XYZ file of C-alpha atoms in Angstrom:
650
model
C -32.256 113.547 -47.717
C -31.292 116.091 -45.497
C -28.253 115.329 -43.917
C -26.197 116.801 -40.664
C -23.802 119.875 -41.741
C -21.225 118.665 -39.400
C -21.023 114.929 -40.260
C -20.947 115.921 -44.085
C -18.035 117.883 -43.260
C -16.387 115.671 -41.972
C -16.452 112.933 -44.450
C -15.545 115.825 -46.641
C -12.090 115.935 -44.576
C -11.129 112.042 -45.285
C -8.291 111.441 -46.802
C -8.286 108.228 -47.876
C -10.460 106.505 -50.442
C -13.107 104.873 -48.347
C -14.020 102.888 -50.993
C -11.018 101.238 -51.036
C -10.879 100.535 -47.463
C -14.452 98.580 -47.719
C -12.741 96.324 -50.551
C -9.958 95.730 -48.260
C -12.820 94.423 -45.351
C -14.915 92.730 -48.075
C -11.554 90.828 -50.220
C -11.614 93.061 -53.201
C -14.497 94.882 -55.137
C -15.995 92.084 -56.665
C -16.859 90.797 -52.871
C -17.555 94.556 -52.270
C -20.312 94.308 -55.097
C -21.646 90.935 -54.210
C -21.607 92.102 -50.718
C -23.916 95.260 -51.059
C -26.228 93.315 -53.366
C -26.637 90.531 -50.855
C -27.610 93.386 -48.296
C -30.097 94.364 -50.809
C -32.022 91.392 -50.513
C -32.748 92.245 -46.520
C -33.496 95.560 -47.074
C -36.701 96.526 -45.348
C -37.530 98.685 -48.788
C -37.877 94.844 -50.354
C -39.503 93.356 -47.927
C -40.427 95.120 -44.037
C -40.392 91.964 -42.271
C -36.707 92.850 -42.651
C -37.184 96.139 -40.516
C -35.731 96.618 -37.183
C -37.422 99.805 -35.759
C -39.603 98.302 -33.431
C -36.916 96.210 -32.198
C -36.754 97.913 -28.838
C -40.619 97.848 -28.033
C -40.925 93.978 -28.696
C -41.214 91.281 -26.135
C -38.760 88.160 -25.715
C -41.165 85.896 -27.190
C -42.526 88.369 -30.011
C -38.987 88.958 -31.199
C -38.380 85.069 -31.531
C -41.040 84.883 -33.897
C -39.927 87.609 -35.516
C -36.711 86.085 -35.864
C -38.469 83.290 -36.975
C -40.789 84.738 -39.496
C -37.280 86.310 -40.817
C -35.303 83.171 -41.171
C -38.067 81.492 -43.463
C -38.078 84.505 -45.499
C -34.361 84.252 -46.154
C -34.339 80.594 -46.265
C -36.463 81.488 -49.477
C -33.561 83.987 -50.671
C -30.646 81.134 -50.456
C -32.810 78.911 -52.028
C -33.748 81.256 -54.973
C -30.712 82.682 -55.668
C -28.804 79.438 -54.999
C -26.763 80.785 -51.825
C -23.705 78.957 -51.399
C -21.893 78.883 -48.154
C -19.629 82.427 -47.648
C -22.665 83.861 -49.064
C -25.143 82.717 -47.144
C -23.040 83.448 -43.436
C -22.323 86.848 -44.786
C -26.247 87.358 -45.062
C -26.821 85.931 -41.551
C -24.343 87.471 -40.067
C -24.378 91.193 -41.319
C -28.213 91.059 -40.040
C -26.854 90.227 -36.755
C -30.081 88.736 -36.099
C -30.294 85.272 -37.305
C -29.696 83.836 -33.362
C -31.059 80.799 -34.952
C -29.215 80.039 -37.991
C -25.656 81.259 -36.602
C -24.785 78.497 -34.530
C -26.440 76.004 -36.837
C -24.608 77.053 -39.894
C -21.021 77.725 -38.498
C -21.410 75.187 -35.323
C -23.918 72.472 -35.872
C -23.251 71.479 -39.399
C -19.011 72.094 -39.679
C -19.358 69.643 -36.927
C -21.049 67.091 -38.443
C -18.553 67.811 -41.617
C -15.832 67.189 -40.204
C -16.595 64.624 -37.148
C -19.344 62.195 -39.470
C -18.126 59.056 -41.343
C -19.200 59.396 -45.563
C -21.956 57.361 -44.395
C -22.940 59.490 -41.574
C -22.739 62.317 -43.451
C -24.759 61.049 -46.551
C -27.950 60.618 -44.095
C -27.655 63.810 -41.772
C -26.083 66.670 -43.786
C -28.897 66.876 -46.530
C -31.257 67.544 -43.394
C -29.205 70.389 -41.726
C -28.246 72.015 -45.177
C -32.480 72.257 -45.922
C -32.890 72.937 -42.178
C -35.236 69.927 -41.838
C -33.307 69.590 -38.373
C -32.248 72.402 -36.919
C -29.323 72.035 -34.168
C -26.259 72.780 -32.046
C -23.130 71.371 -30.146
C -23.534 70.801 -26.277
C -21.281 70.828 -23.750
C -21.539 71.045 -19.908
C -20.993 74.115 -18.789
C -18.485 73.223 -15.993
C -17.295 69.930 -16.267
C -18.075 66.811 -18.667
C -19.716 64.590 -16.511
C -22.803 63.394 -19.164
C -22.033 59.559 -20.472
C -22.287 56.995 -23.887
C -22.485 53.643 -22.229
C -22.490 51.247 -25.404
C -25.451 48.575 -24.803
C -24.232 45.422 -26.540
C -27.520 43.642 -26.358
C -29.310 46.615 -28.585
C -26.416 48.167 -30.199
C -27.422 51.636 -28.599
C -25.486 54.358 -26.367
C -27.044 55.040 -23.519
C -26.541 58.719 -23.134
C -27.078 59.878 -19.453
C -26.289 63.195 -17.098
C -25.686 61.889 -13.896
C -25.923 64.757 -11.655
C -27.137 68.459 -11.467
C -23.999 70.022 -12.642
C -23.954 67.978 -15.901
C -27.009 69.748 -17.297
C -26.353 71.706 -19.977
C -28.335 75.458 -19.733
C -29.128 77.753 -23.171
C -31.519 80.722 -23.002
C -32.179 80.028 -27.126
C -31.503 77.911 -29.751
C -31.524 74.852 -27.417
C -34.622 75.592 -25.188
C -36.787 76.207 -28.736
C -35.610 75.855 -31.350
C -33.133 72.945 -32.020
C -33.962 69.512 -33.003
C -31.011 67.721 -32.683
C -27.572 68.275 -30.865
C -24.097 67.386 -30.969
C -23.212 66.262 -27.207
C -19.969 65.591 -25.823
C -19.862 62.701 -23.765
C -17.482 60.015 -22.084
C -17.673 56.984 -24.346
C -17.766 53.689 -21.884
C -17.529 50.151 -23.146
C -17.760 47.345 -20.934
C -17.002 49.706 -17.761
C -14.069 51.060 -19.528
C -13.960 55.005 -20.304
C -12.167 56.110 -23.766
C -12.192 59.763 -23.314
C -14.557 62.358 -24.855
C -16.759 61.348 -28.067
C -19.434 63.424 -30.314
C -22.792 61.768 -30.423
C -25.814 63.356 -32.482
C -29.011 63.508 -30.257
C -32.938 64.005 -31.204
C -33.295 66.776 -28.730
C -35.980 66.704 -25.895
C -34.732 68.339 -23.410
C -31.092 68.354 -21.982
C -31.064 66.791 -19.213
C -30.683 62.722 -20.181
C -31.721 60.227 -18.636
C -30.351 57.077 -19.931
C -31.382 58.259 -23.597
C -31.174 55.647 -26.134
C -29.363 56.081 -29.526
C -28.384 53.864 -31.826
C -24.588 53.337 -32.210
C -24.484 55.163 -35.526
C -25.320 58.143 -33.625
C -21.297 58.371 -32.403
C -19.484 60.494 -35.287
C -17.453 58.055 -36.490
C -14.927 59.630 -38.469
C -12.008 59.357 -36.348
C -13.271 57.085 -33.364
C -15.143 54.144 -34.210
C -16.787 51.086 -32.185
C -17.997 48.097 -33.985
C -21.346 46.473 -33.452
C -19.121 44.363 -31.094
C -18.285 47.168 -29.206
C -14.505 47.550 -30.538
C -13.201 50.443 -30.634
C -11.019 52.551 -32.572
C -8.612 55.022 -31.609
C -7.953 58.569 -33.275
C -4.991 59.699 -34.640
C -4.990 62.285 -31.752
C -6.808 62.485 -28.448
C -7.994 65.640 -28.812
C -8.921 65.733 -32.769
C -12.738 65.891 -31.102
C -11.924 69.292 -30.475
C -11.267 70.161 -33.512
C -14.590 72.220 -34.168
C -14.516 74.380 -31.049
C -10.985 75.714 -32.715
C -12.896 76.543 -35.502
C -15.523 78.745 -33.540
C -12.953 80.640 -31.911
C -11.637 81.679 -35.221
C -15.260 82.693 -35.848
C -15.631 84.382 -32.672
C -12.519 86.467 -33.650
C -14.318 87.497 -37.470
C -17.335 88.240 -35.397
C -15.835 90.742 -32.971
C -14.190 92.775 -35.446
C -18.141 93.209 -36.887
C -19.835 93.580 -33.497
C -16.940 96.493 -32.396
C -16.733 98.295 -36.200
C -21.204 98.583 -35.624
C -21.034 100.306 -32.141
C -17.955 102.651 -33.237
C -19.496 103.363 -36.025
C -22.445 104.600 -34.122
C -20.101 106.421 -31.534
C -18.210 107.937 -33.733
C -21.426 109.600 -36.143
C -22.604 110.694 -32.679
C -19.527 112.467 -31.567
C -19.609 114.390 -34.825
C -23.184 115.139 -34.057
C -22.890 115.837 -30.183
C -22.057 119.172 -29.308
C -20.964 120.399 -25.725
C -19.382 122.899 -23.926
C -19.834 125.438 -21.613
C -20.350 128.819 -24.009
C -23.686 129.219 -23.132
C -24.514 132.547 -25.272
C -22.713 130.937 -28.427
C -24.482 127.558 -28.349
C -24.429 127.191 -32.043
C -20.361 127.233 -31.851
C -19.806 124.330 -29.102
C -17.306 121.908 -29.518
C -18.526 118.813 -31.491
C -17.429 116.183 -28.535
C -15.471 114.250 -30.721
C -12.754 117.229 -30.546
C -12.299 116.753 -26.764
C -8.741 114.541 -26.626
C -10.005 112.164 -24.059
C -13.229 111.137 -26.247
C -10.859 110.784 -29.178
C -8.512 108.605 -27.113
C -11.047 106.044 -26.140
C -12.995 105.856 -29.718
C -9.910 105.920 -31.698
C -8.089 103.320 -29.104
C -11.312 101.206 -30.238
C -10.893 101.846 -33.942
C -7.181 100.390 -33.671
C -8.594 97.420 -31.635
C -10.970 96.894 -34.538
C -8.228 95.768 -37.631
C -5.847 94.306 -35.441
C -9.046 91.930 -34.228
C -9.617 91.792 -38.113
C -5.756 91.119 -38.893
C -5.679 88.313 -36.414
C -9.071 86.766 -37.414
C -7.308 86.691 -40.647
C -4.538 84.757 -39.217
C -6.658 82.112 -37.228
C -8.591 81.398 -40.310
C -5.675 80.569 -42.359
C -3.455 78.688 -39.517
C -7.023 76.307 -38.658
C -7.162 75.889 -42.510
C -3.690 74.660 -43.439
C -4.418 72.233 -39.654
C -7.305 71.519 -41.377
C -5.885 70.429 -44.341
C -3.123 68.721 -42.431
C -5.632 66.142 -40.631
C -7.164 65.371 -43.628
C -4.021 63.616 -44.449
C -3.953 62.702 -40.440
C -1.292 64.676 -39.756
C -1.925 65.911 -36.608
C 1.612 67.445 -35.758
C 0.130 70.997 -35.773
C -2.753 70.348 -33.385
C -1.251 71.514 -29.966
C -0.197 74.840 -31.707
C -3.739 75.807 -33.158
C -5.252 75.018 -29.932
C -3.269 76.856 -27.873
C -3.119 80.280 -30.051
C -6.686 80.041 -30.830
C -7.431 79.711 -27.468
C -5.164 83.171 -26.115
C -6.106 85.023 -28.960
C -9.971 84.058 -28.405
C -9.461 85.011 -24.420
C -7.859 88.413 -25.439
C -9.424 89.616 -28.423
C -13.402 88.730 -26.436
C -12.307 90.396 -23.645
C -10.951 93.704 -25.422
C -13.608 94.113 -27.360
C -15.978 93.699 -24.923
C -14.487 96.629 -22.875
C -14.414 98.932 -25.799
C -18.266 98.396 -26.691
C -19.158 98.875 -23.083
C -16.446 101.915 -23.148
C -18.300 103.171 -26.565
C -21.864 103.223 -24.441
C -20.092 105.302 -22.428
C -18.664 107.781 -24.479
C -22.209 108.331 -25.598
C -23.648 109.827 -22.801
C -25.494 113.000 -22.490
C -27.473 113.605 -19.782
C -27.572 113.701 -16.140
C -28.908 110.530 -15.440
C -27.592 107.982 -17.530
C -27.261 109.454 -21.093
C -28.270 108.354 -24.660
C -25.245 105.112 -24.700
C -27.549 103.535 -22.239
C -30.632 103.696 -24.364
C -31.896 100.748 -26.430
C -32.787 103.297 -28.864
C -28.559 103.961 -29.330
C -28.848 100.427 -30.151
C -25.561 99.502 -28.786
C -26.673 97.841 -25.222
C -28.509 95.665 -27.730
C -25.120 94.783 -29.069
C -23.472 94.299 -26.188
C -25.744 92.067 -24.472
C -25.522 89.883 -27.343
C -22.345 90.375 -27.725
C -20.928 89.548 -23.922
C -21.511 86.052 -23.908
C -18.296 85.550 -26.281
C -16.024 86.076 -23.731
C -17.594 82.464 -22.261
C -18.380 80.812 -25.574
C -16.206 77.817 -26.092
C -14.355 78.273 -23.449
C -14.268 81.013 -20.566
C -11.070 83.255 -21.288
C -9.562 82.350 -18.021
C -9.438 78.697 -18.709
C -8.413 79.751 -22.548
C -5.229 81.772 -20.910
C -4.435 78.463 -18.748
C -4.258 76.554 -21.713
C -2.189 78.841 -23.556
C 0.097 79.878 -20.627
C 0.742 76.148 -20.277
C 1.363 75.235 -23.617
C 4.186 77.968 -23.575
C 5.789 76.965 -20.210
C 5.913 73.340 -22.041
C 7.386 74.780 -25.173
C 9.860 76.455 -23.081
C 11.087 73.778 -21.088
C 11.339 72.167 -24.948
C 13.620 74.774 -25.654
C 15.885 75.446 -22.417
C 16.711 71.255 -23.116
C 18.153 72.387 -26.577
C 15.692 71.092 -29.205
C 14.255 73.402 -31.850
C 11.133 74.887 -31.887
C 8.942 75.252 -34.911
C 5.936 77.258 -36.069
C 4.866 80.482 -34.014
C 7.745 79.886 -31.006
C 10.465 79.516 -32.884
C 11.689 82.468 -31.534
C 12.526 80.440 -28.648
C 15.434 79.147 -29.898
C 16.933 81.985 -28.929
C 15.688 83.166 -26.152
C 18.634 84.043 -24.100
C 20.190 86.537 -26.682
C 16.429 88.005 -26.749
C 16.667 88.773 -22.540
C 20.169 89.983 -22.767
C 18.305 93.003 -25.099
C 17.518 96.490 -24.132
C 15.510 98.892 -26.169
C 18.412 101.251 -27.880
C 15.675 103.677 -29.485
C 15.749 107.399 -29.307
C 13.376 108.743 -30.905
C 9.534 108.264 -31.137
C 9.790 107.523 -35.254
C 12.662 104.915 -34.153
C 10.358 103.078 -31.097
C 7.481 102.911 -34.336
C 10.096 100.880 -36.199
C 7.855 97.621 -36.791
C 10.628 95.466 -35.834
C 11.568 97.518 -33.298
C 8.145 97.154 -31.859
C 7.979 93.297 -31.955
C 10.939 93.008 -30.518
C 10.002 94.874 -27.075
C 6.810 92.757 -27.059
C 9.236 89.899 -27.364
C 10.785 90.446 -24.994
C 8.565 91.387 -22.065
C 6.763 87.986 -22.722
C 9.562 86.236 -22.409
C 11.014 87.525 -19.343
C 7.687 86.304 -17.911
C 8.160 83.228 -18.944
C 11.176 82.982 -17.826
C 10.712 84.085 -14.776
C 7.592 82.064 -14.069
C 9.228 78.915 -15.458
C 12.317 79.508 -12.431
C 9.500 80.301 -9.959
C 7.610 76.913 -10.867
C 10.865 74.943 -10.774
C 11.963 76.613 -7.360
C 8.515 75.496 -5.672
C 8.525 72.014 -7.223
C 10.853 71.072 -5.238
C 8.612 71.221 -2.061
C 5.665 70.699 -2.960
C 3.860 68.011 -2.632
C 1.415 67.649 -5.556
C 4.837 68.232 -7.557
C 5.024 69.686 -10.945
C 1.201 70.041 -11.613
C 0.908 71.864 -7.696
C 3.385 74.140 -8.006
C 1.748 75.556 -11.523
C -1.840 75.769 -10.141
C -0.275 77.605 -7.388
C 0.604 80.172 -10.321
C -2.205 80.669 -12.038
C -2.407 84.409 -11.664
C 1.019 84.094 -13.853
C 0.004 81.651 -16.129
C -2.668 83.926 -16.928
C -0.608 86.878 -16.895
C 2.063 85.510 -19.108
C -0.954 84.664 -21.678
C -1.978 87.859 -22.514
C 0.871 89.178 -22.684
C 2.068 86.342 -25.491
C -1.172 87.047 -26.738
C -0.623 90.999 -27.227
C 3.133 90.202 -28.651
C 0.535 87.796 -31.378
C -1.803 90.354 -31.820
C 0.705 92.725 -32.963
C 2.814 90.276 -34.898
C -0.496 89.184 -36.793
C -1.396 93.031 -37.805
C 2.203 94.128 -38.459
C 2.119 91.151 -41.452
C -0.948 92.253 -42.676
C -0.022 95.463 -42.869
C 2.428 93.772 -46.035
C -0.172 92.586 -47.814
C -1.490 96.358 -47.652
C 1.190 98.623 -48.206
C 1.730 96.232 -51.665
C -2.068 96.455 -52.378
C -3.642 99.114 -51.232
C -0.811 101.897 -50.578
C -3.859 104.344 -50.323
C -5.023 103.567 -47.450
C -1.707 101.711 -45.630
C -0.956 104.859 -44.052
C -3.970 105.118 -41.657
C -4.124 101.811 -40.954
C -0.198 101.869 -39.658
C -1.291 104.520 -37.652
C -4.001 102.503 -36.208
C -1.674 99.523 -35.042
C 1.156 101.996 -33.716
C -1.287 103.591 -31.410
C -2.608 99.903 -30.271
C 1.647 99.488 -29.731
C 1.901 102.898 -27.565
C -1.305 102.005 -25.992
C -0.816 98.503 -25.071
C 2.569 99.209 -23.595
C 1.429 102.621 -21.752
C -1.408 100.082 -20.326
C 1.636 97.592 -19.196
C 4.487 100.040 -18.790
C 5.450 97.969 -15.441
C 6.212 94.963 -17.440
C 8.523 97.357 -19.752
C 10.273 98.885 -17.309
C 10.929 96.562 -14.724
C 14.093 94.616 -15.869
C 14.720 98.253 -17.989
C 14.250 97.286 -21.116
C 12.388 100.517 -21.653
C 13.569 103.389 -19.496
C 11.069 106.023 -18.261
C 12.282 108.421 -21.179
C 10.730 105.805 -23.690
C 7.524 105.835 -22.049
C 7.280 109.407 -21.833
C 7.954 109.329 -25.788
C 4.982 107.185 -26.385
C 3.142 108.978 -23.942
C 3.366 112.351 -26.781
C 3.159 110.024 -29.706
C -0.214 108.960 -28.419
C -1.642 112.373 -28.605
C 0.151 112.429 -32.157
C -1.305 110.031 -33.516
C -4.733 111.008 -32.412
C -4.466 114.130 -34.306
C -3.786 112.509 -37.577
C -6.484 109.958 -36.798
C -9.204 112.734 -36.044
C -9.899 113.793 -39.417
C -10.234 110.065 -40.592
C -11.962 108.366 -37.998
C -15.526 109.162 -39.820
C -14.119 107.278 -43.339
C -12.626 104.356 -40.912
C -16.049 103.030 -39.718
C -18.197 104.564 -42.732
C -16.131 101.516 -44.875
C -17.686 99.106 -43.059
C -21.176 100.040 -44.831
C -23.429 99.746 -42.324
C -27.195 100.653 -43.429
C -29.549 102.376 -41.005
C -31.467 99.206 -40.567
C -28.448 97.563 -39.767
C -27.146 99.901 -36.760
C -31.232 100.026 -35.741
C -29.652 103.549 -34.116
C -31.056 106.620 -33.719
C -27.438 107.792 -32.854
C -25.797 106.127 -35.504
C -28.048 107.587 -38.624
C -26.089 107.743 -41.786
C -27.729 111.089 -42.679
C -26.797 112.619 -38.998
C -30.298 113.730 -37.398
C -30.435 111.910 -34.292
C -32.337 113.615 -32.269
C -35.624 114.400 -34.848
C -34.959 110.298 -34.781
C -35.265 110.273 -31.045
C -38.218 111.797 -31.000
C -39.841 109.834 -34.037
C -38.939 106.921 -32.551
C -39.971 107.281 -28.641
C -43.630 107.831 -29.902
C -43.293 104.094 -31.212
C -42.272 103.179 -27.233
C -46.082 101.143 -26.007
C -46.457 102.951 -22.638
C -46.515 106.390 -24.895
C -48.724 105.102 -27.108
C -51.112 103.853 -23.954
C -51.160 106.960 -22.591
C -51.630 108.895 -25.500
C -54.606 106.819 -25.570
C -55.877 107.997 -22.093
C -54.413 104.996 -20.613
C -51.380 106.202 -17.374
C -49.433 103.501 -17.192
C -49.265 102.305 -13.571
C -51.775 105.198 -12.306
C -54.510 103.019 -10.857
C -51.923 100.266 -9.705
C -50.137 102.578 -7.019
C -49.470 106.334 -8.584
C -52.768 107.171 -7.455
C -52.422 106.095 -4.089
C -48.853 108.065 -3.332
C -50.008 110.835 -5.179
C -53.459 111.331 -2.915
C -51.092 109.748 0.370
C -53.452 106.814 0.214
C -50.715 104.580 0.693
C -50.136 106.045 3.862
C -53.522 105.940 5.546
C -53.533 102.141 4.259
C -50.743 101.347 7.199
C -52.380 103.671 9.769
C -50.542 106.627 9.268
C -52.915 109.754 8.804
C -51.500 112.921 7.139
C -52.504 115.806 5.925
C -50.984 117.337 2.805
C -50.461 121.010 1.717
C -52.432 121.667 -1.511
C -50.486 122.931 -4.598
């Protein structure tokens, strides 16, 4: 293969063992191997229903059955190879594809797993696990307002969406392809409402109207009613909710993939991409990944990508031990999980949807609109797909409300003089933490881990602090009280959020960064770089919030400010190795700027001749010519409305 001179120099310039950076992504080399032989078994070499060339050409409704024609093909693979669970989402997932089997397999069935009775789970389970149903979880959009009125005389629920609003819209899985649904209704017994309930529904549409199921329909694990219409509280209100916690911890896995594929297609490009302004030396242009600003917003990116991968780390293992917790119905950890999966879900969506869309940008190339915007770059694909996360289970503002005001509640906790546990135990003490200023001096000193954490401490704090004496001051007065004067803060709320959130973030990545350094020393060093420039960036980006009780003085900032640049240096020669880890095939990216071997544009040519209007008129067929060309060409059009003109020949 004949590969790009400039992108095989620079992977010649890594430093690092690459190698060892995929085992760190993958869990160790064994994974690593199981990993790239899993990939194997899409490989459009195997089998070319796995190929994604065309991708950009097909129709709506031609790539569903596409999609379709590729989920019974690896339905095959998990059965023949006996696919167990980790395998089998790594498969789905790495395609990127599998619309259909994503939410069934980490939405529909963990639902079931962990909301069914043994009995329940006996009878439906076997028929998501061999996909003889094929389903999701549904939720109004806006606000729960769909019913489950137990009928004693049948022993059904009545499911039933009242109004408009209570209609539950999906572009995909639901208007297709699903057979069955988890809804989440308001359980009513005898005119009285007990809160929010899962119910599995035979899917027709989703709209009900007073849809019969029988009573063993309610997932009973928790909440129960009797054929006499008892019922049965849970151990917690909001143990129903359990699931969407999980998905947010999925979301979190998923955007650390869906950023690491577009970088790594930004960042071959900018080693490909040449531009300047020498016009007689054309050959000896700057490769565009040399010009600072390009490196600051790809690299910026790169950071984002393992501190999302740190933190989905984190989530994963704090829903796990809650897990484990309310399988022995302990349900003491509940409040905590929901409210950091929640903020770190908001942030994480929303940062990561900025860098792709900032990554299409740093791809452009020409006048008009440049190469990013293409389908053929393959990332507007991405982030189509991908910009619906920062809505799924929950939009991020209403995520930051719930976070926001599970700290002002911790915090009022805390100023009464009873400990905190967990992730805000910090609040214990935090007057000593306000009384702080930031006694650095040097850049190496404000990199001090601690020393980092510490600022980020702080500055959420003082917001909460401050918002918490704002709240009480207007309580007072107003007259919806307590719950008034906070809506009548939102903007703070939210504000205080992310900024908890980015304090989390940082937390999360400067403890994995443990587990490396004792691990993988090799590669610990450009990966601390990464999460110090996320540090200088993020508090650059929210220098006002530093600086305004002085915890930072300007001198600090302007230190960052020249550590920023710093660290993009050192990260310039290693950016190439930091997404090339992520092993990413060709079919995979489906980029002609992203090719592994570096020829993008004999790949944009190939590839445009594949577009169907080229092929038509390569055919003899214009496109559009007889429809209306014709006529504004010849000034038909005109003479059509009455208007008679006479045109100068060429």
């Amino acid at each position: 293969m004949d590969f790009n001179i400039d992108l095989t120099n620079a992977r010649k310039a890594v430093s690092f063992p690459v190698e060892e950076l995929t085992h760190f992504i993958n869990g160790g080399p064994e994974k690593t191997v199981r990993r790239r032989w899993l990939r194997s078994l899409v490989d459009p070499k195997s089998d070319p229903i796995f190929s994604n060339i065309d991708r950009p050409f097909l129709s709506r409704d031609k790539y569903y059955i596409r999609v379709v024609k590729k989920l019974k093909k690896m339905l095959q693979l998990k059965k023949l190879y006996s696919l167990q669970k980790d395998d089998w989402i790594y498969l789905t997932t790495a395609t990127m594809e599998m619309c259909i089997s994503i939410p069934h397999d980490l939405f529909f069935i963990p639902t079931m797993e962990r909301q069914m009775s043994e009995e329940q789970s006996s009878k439906w389970l076997p028929l998501a696990k061999d996909y003889s149903i094929i389903g999701w979880q549904y939720l109004t959009s806006i606000i729960l307002e769909t019913t489950a009125t137990y009928i004693h005389e049948t022993d059904e629920f009545e499911i039933h969406s009242p109004t408009l609003t209570s209609i539950k819209w999906w572009p995909g899985a639901l208007a297709r392809t699903s057979t069955h649904g988890v809804v989440f209704a308001r359980l009513i017994i005898d005119k009285k409402e007990y809160g929010i309930h899962s119910f599995i529904v035979q899917l027709r549409f989703l709209k009900f109207t007073r849809v019969r199921i029988p009573r063993e329909n309610m997932m009973m694990r928790f909440s129960k009613v009797s054929r006499s219409g008892h019922y049965s509280t849970p151990p917690h209100k909001k143990i129903i909710y359990d699931t969407l916690v999980a998905n947010r911890t999925g979301l979190i896995d998923m955007s650390a993939l869906f950023l690491s594929k577009v970088l790594t297609i930004a960042i071959r490009y900018s080693l490909v991409r040449k531009q300047g302004d020498n016009y007689k030396d054309l050959n000896n242009e700057n490769l565009i990944l040399d010009y600072q600003y390009q490196q600051y917003r790809l690299f910026s990116s790169i950071a984002l990508v393992y501190v999302v991968f740190f933190n989905g780390m984190f989530t994963r293992k704090l829903y796990e031990n809650n897990l484990k917790n309310i399988e022995k119905m302990d349900v003491s950890l509940m409040a905590e999980v929901h409210a950091i999966s929640a903020g770190l879900k908001a942030l994480c969506t929303d940062l990561v949807t900025e860098a792709i869309e900032d990554a299409r940008q740093s791809c452009g190339a020409c006048l008009n609109i440049g190469h990013g915007y293409s389908h053929l770059s393959g990332i507007p694909i991405i982030l189509e797909f991908y910009a619906q996360y920062t809505s799924a289970e929950g939009e991020n503002t209403i995520m930051h409300l719930q976070t926001g005001r599970y700290l002002l509640k911790s915090f009022l906790t805390a100023k009464k003089g009873f400990p905190i546990g967990g992730q805000l135990r910090h609040l214990s003490s935090y007057s000593k933490i306000l009384m702080e200023k930031c006694t650095a001096e040097t850049l190496e000193d404000l990199l001090d881990a601690e020393t980092q954490l510490r600022a980020f401490c702080h500055m959420y704090l003082r917001l909460l602090s401050n918002l918490d004496n704002s709240i009480e001051i207007s309580v007072a007065t107003h007259p919806h009280g307590y719950d008034g004067s906070k809506a009548d803060h939102m903007i703070d709320i939210i504000h205080l959020s992310r900024a908890y959130c980015y304090y989390t973030t940082l937390t999360n990545s400067h403890e994995g960064l443990q587990s490396v350094k004792k691990e993988r020393p090799t590669i610990y060093p450009i990966i601390r770089t990464l999460i110090d420039l996320y540090f200088i960036n993020t508090v650059i980006n929210q220098s006002g919030d530093f600086l305004i009780d002085g915890y930072y003085t300007p001198h600090h900032i302007s230190l960052l400010k020249e550590g920023q640049k710093k660290l993009l240096n050192i990260i310039r020669p290693e950016a190439i190795g930091l997404v090339d880890a992520w092993e990413f095939s060709d079919n995979d990216l489906n980029s002609a700027l992203g090719r592994g071997d570096g020829n993008v544009y004999r790949a944009l040519y190939e590839w445009v001749k594949m577009e169907p209007t080229n092929i038509s008129e390569r055919q003899g067929n214009i496109v559009g010519y007889e429809e209306g060309l014709k006529d504004i060409y010849t000034g038909k059009y005109l003479k059509e409305i009455g208007i008679d003109t006479v045109r100068p020949k060429l």
